[in-house]
Short mmCIF file of C-alpha atoms in Angstrom, two decimals:
data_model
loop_
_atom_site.label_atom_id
_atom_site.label_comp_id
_atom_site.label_asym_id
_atom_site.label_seq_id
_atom_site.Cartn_x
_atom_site.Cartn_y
_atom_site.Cartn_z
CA UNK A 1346 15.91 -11.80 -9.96
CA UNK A 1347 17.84 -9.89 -12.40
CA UNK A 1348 15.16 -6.87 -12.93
CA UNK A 1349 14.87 -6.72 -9.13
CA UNK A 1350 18.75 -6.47 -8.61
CA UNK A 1351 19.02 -3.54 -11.72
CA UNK A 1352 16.72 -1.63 -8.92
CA UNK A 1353 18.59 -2.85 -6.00
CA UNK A 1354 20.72 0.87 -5.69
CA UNK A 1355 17.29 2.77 -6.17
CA UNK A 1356 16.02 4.54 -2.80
CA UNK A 1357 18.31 2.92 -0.42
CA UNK A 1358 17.62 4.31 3.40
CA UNK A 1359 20.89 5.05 4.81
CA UNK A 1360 19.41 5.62 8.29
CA UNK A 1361 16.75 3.34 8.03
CA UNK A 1362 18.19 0.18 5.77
CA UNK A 1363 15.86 -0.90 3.31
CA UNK A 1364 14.13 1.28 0.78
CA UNK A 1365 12.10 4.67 1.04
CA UNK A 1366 10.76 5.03 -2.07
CA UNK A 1367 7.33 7.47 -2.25
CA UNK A 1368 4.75 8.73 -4.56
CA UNK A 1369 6.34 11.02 -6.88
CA UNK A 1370 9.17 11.55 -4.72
CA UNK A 1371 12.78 11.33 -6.60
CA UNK A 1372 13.36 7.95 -6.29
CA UNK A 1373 9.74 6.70 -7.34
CA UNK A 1374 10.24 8.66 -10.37
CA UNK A 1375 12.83 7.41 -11.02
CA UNK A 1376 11.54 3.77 -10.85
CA UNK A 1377 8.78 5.02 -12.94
CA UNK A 1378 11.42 6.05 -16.19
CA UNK A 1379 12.83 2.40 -15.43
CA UNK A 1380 9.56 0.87 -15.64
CA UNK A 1381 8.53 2.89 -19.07
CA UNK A 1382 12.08 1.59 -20.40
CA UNK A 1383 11.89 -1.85 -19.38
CA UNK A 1384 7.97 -2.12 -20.83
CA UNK A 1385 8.94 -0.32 -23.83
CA UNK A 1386 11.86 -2.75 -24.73
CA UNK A 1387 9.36 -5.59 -24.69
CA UNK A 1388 7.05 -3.86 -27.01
CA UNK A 1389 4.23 -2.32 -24.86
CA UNK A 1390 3.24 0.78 -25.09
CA UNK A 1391 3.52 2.51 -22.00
CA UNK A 1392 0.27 5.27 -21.09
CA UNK A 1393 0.03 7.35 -17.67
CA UNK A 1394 -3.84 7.52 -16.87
CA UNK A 1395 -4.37 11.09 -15.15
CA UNK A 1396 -4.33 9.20 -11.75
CA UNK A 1397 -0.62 9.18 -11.91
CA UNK A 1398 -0.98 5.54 -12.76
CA UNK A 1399 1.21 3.72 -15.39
CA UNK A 1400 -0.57 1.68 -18.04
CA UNK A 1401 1.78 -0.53 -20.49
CA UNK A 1402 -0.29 -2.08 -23.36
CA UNK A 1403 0.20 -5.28 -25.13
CA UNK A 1404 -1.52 -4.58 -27.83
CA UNK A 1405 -4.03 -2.17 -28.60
CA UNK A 1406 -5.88 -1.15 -25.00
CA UNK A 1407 -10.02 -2.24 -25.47
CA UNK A 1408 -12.95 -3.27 -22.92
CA UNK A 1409 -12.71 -6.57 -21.11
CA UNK A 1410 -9.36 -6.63 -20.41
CA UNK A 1411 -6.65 -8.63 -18.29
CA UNK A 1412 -4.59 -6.40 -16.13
CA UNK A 1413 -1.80 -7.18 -14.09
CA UNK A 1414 0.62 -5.48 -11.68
CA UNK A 1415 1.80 -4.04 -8.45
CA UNK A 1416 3.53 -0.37 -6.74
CA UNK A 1417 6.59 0.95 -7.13
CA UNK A 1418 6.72 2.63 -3.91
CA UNK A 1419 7.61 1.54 -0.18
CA UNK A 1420 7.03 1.54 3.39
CA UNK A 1421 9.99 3.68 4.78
CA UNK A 1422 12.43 1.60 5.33
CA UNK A 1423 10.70 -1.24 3.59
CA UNK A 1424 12.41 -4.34 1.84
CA UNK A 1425 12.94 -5.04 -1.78
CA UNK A 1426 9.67 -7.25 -2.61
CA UNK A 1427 7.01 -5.61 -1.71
CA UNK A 1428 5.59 -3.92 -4.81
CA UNK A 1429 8.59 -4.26 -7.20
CA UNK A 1430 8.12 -7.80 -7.67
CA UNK A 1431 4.61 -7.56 -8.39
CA UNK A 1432 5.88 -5.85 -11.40
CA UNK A 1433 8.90 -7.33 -12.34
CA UNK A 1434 7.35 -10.73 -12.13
CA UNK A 1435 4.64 -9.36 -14.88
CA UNK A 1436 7.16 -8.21 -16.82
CA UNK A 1437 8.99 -11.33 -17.10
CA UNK A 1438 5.67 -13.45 -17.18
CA UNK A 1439 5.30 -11.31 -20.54
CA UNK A 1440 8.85 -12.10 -21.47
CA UNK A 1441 7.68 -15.94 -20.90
CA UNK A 1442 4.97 -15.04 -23.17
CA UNK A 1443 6.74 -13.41 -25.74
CA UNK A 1444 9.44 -16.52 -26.17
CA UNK A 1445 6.60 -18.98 -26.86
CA UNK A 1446 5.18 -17.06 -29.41
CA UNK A 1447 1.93 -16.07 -27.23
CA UNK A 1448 0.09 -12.91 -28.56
CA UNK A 1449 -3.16 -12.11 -26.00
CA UNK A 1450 -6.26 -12.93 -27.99
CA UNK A 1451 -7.66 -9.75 -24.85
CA UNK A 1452 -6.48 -6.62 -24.77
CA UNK A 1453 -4.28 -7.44 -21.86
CA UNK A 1454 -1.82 -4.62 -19.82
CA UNK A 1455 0.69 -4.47 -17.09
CA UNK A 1456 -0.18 -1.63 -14.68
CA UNK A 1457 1.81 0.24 -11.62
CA UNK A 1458 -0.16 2.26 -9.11
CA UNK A 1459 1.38 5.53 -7.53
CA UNK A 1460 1.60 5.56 -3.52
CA UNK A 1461 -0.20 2.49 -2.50
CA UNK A 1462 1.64 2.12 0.58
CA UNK A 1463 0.56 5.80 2.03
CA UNK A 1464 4.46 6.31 3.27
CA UNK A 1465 4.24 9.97 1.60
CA UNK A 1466 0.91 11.34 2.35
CA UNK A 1467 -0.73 9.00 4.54
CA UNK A 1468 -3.40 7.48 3.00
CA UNK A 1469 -2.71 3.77 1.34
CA UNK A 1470 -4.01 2.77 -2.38
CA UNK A 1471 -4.26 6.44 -3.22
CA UNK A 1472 -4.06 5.59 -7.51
CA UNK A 1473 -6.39 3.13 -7.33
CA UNK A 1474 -9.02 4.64 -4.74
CA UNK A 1475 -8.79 7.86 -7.40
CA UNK A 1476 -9.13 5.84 -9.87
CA UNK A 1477 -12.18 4.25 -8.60
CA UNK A 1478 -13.46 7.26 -6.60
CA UNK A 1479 -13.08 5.66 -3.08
CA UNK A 1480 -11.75 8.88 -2.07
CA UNK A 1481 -12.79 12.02 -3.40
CA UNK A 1482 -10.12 14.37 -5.21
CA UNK A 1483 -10.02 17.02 -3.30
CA UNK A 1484 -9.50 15.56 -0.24
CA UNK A 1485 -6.08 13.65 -1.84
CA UNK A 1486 -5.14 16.84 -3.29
CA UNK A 1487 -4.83 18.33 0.47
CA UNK A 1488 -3.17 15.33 1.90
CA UNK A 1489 0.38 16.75 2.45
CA UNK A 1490 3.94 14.89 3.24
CA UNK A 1491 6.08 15.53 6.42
CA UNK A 1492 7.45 18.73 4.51
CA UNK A 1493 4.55 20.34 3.72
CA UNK A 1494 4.11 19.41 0.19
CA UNK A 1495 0.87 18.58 -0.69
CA UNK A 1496 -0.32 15.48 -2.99
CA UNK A 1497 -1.39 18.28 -5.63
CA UNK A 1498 1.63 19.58 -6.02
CA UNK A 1499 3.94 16.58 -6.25
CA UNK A 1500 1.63 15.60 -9.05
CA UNK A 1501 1.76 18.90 -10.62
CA UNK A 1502 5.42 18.64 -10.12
CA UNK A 1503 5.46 14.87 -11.84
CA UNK A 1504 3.75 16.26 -14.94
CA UNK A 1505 0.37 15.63 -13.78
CA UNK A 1506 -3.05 18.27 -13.24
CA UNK A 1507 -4.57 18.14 -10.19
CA UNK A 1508 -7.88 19.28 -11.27
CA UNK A 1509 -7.73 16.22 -13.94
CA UNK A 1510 -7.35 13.45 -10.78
CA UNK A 1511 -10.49 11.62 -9.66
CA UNK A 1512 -13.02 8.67 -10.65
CA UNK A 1513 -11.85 7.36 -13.91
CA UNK A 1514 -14.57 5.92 -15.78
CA UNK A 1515 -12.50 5.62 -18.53
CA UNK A 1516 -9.86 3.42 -17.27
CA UNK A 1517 -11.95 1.39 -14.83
CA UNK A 1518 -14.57 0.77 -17.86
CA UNK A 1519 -11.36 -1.38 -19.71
CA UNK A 1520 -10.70 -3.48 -16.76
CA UNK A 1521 -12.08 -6.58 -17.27
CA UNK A 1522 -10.08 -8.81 -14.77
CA UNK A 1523 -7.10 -7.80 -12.13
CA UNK A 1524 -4.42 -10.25 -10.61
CA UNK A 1525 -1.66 -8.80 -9.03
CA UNK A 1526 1.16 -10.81 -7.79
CA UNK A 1527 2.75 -10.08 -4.37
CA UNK A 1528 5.07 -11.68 -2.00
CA UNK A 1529 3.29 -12.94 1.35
CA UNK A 1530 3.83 -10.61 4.09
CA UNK A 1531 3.37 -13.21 6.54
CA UNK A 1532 3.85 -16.95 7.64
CA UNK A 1533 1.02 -18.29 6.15
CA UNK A 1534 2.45 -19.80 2.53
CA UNK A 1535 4.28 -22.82 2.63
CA UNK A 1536 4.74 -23.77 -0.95
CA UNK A 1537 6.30 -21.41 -2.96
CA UNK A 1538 2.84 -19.64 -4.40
CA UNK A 1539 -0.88 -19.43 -3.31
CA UNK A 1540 -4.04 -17.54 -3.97
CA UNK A 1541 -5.37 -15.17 -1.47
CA UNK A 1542 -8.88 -15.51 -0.35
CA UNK A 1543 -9.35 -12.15 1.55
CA UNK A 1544 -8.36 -9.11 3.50
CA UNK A 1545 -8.78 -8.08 6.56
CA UNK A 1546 -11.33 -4.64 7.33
CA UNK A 1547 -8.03 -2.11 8.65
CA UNK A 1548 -7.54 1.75 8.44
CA UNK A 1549 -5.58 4.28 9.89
CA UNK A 1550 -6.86 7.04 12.72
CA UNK A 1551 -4.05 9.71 13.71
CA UNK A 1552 -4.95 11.04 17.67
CA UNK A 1553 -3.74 14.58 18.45
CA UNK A 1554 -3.42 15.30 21.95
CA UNK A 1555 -3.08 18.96 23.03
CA UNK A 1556 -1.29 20.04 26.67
CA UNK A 1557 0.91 22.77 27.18
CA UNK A 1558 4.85 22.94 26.28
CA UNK A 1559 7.38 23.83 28.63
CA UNK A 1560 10.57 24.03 30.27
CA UNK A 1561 11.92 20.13 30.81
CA UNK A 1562 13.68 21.28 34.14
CA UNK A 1563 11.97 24.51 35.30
CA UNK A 1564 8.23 22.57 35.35
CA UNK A 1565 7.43 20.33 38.38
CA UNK A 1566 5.96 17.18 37.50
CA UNK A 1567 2.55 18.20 39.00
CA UNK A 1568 2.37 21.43 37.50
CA UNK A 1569 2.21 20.07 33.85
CA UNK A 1570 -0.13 18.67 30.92
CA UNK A 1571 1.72 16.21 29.19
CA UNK A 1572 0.67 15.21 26.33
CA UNK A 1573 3.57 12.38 25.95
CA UNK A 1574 1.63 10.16 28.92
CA UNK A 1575 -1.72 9.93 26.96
CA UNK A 1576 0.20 9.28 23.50
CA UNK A 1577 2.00 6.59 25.96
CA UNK A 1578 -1.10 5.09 27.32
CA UNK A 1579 -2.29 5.20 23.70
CA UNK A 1580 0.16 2.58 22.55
CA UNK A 1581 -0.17 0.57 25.77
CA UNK A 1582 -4.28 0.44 24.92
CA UNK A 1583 -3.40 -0.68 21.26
CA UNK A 1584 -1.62 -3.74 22.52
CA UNK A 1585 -4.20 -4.62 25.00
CA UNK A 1586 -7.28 -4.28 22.41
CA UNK A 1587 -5.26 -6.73 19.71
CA UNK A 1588 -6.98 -9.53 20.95
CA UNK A 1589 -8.84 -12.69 19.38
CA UNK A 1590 -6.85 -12.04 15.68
CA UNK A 1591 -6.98 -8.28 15.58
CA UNK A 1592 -4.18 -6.33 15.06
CA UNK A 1593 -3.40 -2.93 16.71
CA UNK A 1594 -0.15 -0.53 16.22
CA UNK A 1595 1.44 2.22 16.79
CA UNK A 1596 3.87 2.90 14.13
CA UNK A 1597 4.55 6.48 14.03
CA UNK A 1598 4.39 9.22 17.28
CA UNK A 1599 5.48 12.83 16.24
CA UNK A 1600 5.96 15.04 19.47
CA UNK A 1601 5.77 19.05 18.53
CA UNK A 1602 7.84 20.50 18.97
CA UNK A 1603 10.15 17.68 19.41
CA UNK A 1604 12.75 18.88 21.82
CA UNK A 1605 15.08 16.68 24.20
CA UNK A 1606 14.77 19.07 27.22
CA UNK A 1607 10.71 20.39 26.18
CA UNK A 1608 7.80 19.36 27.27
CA UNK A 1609 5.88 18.68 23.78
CA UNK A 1610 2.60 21.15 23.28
CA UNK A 1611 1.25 18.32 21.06
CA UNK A 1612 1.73 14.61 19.97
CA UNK A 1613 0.40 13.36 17.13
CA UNK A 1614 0.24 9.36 17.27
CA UNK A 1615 -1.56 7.18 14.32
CA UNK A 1616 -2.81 3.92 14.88
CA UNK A 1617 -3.13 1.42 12.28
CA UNK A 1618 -5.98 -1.30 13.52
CA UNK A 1619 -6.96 -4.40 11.52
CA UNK A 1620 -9.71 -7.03 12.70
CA UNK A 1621 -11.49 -10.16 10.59
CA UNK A 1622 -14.70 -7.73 9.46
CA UNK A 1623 -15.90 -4.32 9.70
CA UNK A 1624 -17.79 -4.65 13.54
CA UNK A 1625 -14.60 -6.17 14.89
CA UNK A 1626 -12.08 -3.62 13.98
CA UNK A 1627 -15.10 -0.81 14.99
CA UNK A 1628 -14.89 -2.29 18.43
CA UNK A 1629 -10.88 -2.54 18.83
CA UNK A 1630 -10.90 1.07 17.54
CA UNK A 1631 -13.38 2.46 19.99
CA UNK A 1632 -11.68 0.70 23.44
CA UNK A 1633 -8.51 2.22 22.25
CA UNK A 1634 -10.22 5.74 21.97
CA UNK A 1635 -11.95 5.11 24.95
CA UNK A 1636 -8.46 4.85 26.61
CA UNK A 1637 -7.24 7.80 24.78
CA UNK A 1638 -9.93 10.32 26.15
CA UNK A 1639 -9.46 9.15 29.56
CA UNK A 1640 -5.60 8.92 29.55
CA UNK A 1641 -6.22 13.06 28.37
CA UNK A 1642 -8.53 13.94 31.05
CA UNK A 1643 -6.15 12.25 33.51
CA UNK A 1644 -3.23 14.77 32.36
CA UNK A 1645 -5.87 17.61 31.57
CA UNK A 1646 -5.15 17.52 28.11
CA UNK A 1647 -7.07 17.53 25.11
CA UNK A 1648 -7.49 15.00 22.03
CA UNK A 1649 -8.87 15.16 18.41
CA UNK A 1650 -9.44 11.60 16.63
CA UNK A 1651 -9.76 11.76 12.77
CA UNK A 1652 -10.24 9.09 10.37
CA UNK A 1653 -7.76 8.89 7.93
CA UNK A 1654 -8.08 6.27 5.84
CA UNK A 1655 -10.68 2.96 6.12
CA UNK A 1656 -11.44 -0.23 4.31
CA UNK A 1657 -14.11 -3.21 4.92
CA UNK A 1658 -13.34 -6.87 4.78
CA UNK A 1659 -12.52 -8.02 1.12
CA UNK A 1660 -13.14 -11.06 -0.07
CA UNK A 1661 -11.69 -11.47 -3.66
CA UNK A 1662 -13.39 -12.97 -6.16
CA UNK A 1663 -14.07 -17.04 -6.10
CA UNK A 1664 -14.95 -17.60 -9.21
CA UNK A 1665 -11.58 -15.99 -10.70
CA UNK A 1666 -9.56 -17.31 -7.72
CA UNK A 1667 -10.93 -20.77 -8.77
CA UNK A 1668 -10.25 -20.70 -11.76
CA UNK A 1669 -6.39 -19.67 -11.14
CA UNK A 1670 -5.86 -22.50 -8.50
CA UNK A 1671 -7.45 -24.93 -11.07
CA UNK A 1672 -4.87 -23.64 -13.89
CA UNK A 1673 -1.92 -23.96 -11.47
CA UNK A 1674 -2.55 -27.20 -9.96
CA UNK A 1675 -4.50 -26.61 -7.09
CA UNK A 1676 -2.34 -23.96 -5.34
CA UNK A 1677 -3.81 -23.01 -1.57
CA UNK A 1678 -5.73 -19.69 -0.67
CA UNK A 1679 -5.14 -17.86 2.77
CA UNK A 1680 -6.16 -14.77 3.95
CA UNK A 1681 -4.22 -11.55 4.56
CA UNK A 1682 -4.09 -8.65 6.93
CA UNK A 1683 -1.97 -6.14 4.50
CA UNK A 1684 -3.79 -3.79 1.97
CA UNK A 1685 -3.06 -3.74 -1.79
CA UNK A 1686 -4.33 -1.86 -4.47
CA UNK A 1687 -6.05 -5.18 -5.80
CA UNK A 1688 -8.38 -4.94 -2.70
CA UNK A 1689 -9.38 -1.56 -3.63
CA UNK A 1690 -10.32 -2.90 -7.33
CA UNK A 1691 -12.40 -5.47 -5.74
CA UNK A 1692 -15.53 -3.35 -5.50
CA UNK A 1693 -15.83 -2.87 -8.69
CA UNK A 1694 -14.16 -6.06 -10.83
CA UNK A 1695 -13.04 -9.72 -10.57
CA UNK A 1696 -9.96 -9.82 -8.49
CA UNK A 1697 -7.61 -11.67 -7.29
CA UNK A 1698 -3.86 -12.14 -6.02
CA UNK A 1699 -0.78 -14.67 -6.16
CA UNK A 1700 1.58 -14.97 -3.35
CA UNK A 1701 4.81 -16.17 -3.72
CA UNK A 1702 6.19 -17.44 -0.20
CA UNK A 1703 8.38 -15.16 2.30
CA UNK A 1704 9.80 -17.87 4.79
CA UNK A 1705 10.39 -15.27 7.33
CA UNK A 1706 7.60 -13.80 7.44
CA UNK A 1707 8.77 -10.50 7.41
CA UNK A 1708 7.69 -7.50 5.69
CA UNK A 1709 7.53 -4.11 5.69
CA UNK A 1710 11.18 -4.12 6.74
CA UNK A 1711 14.51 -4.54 5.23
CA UNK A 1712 14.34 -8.61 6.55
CA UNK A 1713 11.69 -9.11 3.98
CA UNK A 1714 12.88 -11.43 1.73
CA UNK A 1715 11.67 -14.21 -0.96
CA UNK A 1716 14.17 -17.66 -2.44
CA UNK A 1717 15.32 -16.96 -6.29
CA UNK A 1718 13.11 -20.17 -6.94
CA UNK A 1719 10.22 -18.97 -5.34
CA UNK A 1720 10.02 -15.90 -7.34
CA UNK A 1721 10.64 -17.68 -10.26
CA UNK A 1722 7.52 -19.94 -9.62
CA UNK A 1723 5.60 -16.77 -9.14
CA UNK A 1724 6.73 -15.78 -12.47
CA UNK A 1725 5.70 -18.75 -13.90
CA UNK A 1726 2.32 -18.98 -12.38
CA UNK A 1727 1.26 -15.33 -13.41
CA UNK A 1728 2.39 -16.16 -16.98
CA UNK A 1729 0.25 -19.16 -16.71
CA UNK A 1730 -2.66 -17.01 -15.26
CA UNK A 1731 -2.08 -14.78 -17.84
CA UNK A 1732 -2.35 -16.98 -21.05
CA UNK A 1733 -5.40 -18.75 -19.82
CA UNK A 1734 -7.45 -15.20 -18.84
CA UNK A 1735 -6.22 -13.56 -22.08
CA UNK A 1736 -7.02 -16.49 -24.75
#
């Protein structure tokens, strides 16, 4: 726990609790010059792909090779684990390495992604979909951050050209194997580590419903077109449609222009829906739109859906995943509904991912937490993982 505690002061939320800590934002940067120290000290040799990604080396970098790692970044608000121990724990599993006297027979490196969780500009995984060309570069450059800043010019800002970002033949071509370590953001682990199995087909849609803004007290109720009640309705539909394992929410409504004593013009709501495979989550999506275009009608309002961000059912790789249960004893596999950048690598390479155990459950959320001993199993397993991939 000691690497996680030396970033314990980084991107505390004041209002929030927990952590906001976002692509290229202050704070991330800052994690980033701690993460180029800290994998520097051991010897690696630390190499930002033009992604925005972080690449530390043991060794000399080569095809076929064993990468492991996590984010940096957070939910806002989010708790210490997720992401940062993904990388601490690879850090130390190279420490573990290191004191036996293991050198990686593989080129083998430690890798952090920038923005997987979306909290900045929307739009989850966004190093490794560039990387891999899930999502084209232009349309990442134009994502833009509740002030306006666009993605393009936080990574011109970070050091970064935008016209360089894309599909990265180059790095993906080394990438031989990927296992990133996470804690379990759920209830599903009951030893201290497992393997996951799969994840669940989610995305995010953002509804903008248009009325007409006005004067709180001067407007009788049947005079206006508020565009609150269909955002309203909107959540209410979400909850209904997360039925039979799905999962529907609301997470963020933005009313414009946000007054206590104004009728809003427009609210912009984003759902975030999540369903076993790709027809399932198609079907929760559409009842809740469904709901939306009536509950706008009803007020005589207007509403614009737009995809933001989507991603099918992934099942990781068995044969890898197998082979890492074997190695550790026969640990368990379980599914997941959260996204990680190791689901976007899936497409394209072996994959897979160790959970340590979160015995509450909670994540995305300053609660989230993980025992001293559980982490330290993690650390051992990846270390484990990463001598038997790498011989």
């Amino acid at each position: 726990m000691t690497d996680l505690a030396d970033l314990a002061d980084v991107g505390r939320d004041a209002r929030r609790g927990g952590y906001s800590r976002h692509g290229f934002d202050r704070v991330e940067l800052e994690l980033r010059e701690w993460f180029t120290a800290e994998a520097t000290r051991r010897g690696l040799d630390v190499r930002p792909d033009r992604n925005g990604n972080l690449w530390a080396w043991w060794g000399a970098p080569g095809p076929d090779a064993v990468i492991t790692g996590s984010h940096l970044d957070s939910v806002p608000g989010g708790g210490a684990f997720d992401g940062p121990l993904g990388v601490v724990s690879a850090l130390q599993a190279v420490d573990l390495l290191q004191a036996k006297g293991f050198t990686p027979a593989r080129p083998f490196a430690v890798v952090v992604f920038v923005e997987e969780e979306g909290g900045r500009f929307g739009v989850a995984c966004l190093g490794s979909r560039l990387m891999t060309g899930a999502i084209a570069p232009e349309k990442a450059l134009a994502l833009t951050d509740p002030d306006g800043v666009s993605f393009g010019d936080a990574a011109r800002a970070a050091g970064f050209d935008p016209e360089r970002m894309g599909r990265d033949d180059e790095a993906l071509a080394l990438v031989g194997r990927f296992v990133e370590l996470h804690v379990e953001q759920g209830r599903g682990l009951t030893v201290p580590v497992g393997v996951a199995s799969s994840i669940l087909a989610h995305g995010r849609w953002r509804y903008t419903f248009t009325g007409e803004g006005n004067h709180a007290g001067a407007t009788l109720v049947e005079d206006r077109r508020d565009p609150m009640l269909p955002a309203s309705r909107l959540v209410l539909a979400a909850r209904a449609a997360a039925t039979g394992g799905a999962r529907a929410t609301v997470g963020r409504l933005v009313p414009n222009p946000g007054g206590t004593n104004v009728i809003a013009s427009s609210v912009d709501v984003w759902l975030d829906a999540r369903a076993a495979d790709d027809a399932r989550t198609r079907e929760v999506v559409a009842r809740i739109t469904e709901e939306a275009r009536a509950a706008a009608r009803d007020e005589g309002c207007e509403v614009r859906v737009t995809e933001e961000s989507y991603g099918d059912t992934v099942h990781f790789d068995t044969g890898l995943a197998g082979e890492i249960s074997d190695v550790l004893g026969g640990v368990p596999a379980l599914p997941t509904g959260a996204g990680h950048d190791a689901g976007i690598l899936a497409a394209h390479v072996p994959t897979a991912m160790l959970f340590v155990r979160n015995p509450t459950g909670i994540s995305h959320a300053p609660e989230e937490f993980a025992e001293a001993d559980d982490c330290a199993a993690g650390v051992v397993a990846l270390a484990t993982t990463v001598e038997r991939l790498t011989r």
